[in-house]
Amino acid sequence: MGNWKTNYRVSDLSDTQKLEMICKKCSRLVYINKATICTAKGREQLYLDEIEKRARCKARGCKGQMRMAMVRQDEMSGFTGGLA
Ligand SMILES: [Zn+2]
């Protein structure tokens, strides 16, 4: 799992896979997926680390760098179960 950002292209993501983008400056958190990444042509050929490098926080006046994390759907369902 270590180098998934350099091993996976956007086109390798499943349609339901979500990624978290967290701003290193203001901690703004946004979720992205294949559809939202591919709003610009040619992006599905990019590796995920290239998407991460290009991403900038959209908060007003911030433009901080974003850190990408994969949202593990099995962990999320386990987490919800633990709360119930
Ligand atoms: Zn920010």
mmCIF file of C-alpha atoms and ligand atoms in Angstrom:
data_model
loop_
_atom_site.group_PDB
_atom_site.id
_atom_site.type_symbol
_atom_site.label_atom_id
_atom_site.label_comp_id
_atom_site.label_asym_id
_atom_site.label_seq_id
_atom_site.Cartn_x
_atom_site.Cartn_y
_atom_site.Cartn_z
ATOM 1 C CA MET A 1 0.000 0.000 0.000
ATOM 2 C CA GLY A 2 3.052 2.260 0.527
ATOM 3 C CA ASN A 3 3.459 3.772 -2.906
ATOM 4 C CA TRP A 4 -0.127 3.678 -4.090
ATOM 5 C CA LYS A 5 0.018 7.324 -5.164
ATOM 6 C CA THR A 6 2.804 6.594 -7.631
ATOM 7 C CA ASN A 7 1.436 3.176 -8.661
ATOM 8 C CA TYR A 8 -2.162 4.101 -9.412
ATOM 9 C CA ARG A 9 -3.433 6.254 -12.190
ATOM 10 C CA VAL A 10 -6.725 8.068 -11.901
ATOM 11 C CA SER A 11 -8.128 5.617 -14.456
ATOM 12 C CA ASP A 12 -7.349 2.733 -12.054
ATOM 13 C CA LEU A 13 -9.736 4.072 -9.432
ATOM 14 C CA SER A 14 -13.131 2.487 -9.186
ATOM 15 C CA ASP A 15 -16.086 4.791 -9.696
ATOM 16 C CA THR A 16 -17.032 4.528 -6.030
ATOM 17 C CA GLN A 17 -13.541 5.029 -4.562
ATOM 18 C CA LYS A 18 -13.274 8.267 -2.641
ATOM 19 C CA LEU A 19 -10.096 10.166 -1.856
ATOM 20 C CA GLU A 20 -9.627 12.711 0.888
ATOM 21 C CA MET A 21 -7.694 15.876 0.211
ATOM 22 C CA ILE A 22 -6.572 17.717 3.327
ATOM 23 C CA CYS A 23 -5.015 21.156 3.176
ATOM 24 C CA LYS A 24 -1.629 21.232 4.918
ATOM 25 C CA LYS A 25 -2.148 24.892 5.760
ATOM 26 C CA CYS A 26 -5.747 25.319 6.936
ATOM 27 C CA SER A 27 -6.808 21.637 7.312
ATOM 28 C CA ARG A 28 -9.715 22.081 4.933
ATOM 29 C CA LEU A 29 -10.973 18.623 3.971
ATOM 30 C CA VAL A 30 -12.563 17.805 0.647
ATOM 31 C CA TYR A 31 -13.535 14.503 -0.893
ATOM 32 C CA ILE A 32 -12.803 13.789 -4.513
ATOM 33 C CA ASN A 33 -13.431 10.813 -6.764
ATOM 34 C CA LYS A 34 -12.730 9.742 -10.298
ATOM 35 C CA ALA A 35 -15.566 11.831 -11.714
ATOM 36 C CA THR A 36 -14.490 15.050 -9.999
ATOM 37 C CA ILE A 37 -10.822 14.545 -10.968
ATOM 38 C CA CYS A 38 -11.721 13.870 -14.596
ATOM 39 C CA THR A 39 -13.584 17.140 -15.127
ATOM 40 C CA ALA A 40 -10.434 18.229 -17.021
ATOM 41 C CA LYS A 41 -9.395 16.267 -20.082
ATOM 42 C CA GLY A 42 -6.339 14.014 -19.861
ATOM 43 C CA ARG A 43 -6.319 13.816 -16.066
ATOM 44 C CA GLU A 44 -7.256 10.141 -15.963
ATOM 45 C CA GLN A 45 -3.794 9.341 -17.371
ATOM 46 C CA LEU A 46 -2.060 11.042 -14.447
ATOM 47 C CA TYR A 47 -0.741 9.225 -11.416
ATOM 48 C CA LEU A 48 -2.346 10.088 -8.131
ATOM 49 C CA ASP A 49 0.814 11.735 -6.797
ATOM 50 C CA GLU A 50 0.705 14.116 -9.751
ATOM 51 C CA ILE A 51 -2.873 14.982 -8.888
ATOM 52 C CA GLU A 52 -1.788 15.579 -5.309
ATOM 53 C CA LYS A 53 1.092 17.834 -6.354
ATOM 54 C CA ARG A 54 -1.169 19.939 -8.561
ATOM 55 C CA ALA A 55 -3.961 20.273 -6.033
ATOM 56 C CA ARG A 56 -4.278 23.566 -4.228
ATOM 57 C CA CYS A 57 -6.671 24.484 -1.469
ATOM 58 C CA LYS A 58 -9.644 26.438 -2.759
ATOM 59 C CA ALA A 59 -10.285 28.230 0.501
ATOM 60 C CA ARG A 60 -10.171 31.974 -0.004
ATOM 61 C CA GLY A 61 -6.595 33.265 0.124
ATOM 62 C CA CYS A 62 -5.129 29.922 1.195
ATOM 63 C CA LYS A 63 -3.851 28.053 -1.883
ATOM 64 C CA GLY A 64 -2.091 25.614 0.457
ATOM 65 C CA GLN A 65 -0.793 22.251 -0.653
ATOM 66 C CA MET A 66 -3.122 19.302 -0.252
ATOM 67 C CA ARG A 67 -2.313 15.868 1.139
ATOM 68 C CA MET A 68 -4.137 12.951 -0.437
ATOM 69 C CA ALA A 69 -5.444 9.980 1.526
ATOM 70 C CA MET A 70 -7.468 7.048 0.334
ATOM 71 C CA VAL A 71 -10.784 6.462 2.045
ATOM 72 C CA ARG A 72 -10.908 2.779 2.910
ATOM 73 C CA GLN A 73 -14.494 1.772 2.543
ATOM 74 C CA ASP A 74 -14.146 -1.420 4.598
ATOM 75 C CA GLU A 75 -12.659 0.573 7.486
ATOM 76 C CA MET A 76 -15.435 3.114 7.279
ATOM 77 C CA SER A 77 -18.136 0.491 7.619
ATOM 78 C CA GLY A 78 -16.215 -1.070 10.533
ATOM 79 C CA PHE A 79 -16.040 2.320 12.206
ATOM 80 C CA THR A 80 -19.783 2.881 11.854
ATOM 81 C CA GLY A 81 -20.388 -0.575 13.296
ATOM 82 C CA GLY A 82 -18.229 0.258 16.297
ATOM 83 C CA LEU A 83 -20.319 3.310 17.065
ATOM 84 C CA ALA A 84 -23.657 1.546 16.891
HETATM 85 ZN ZN ZN B 1 -6.208 25.691 2.889
#
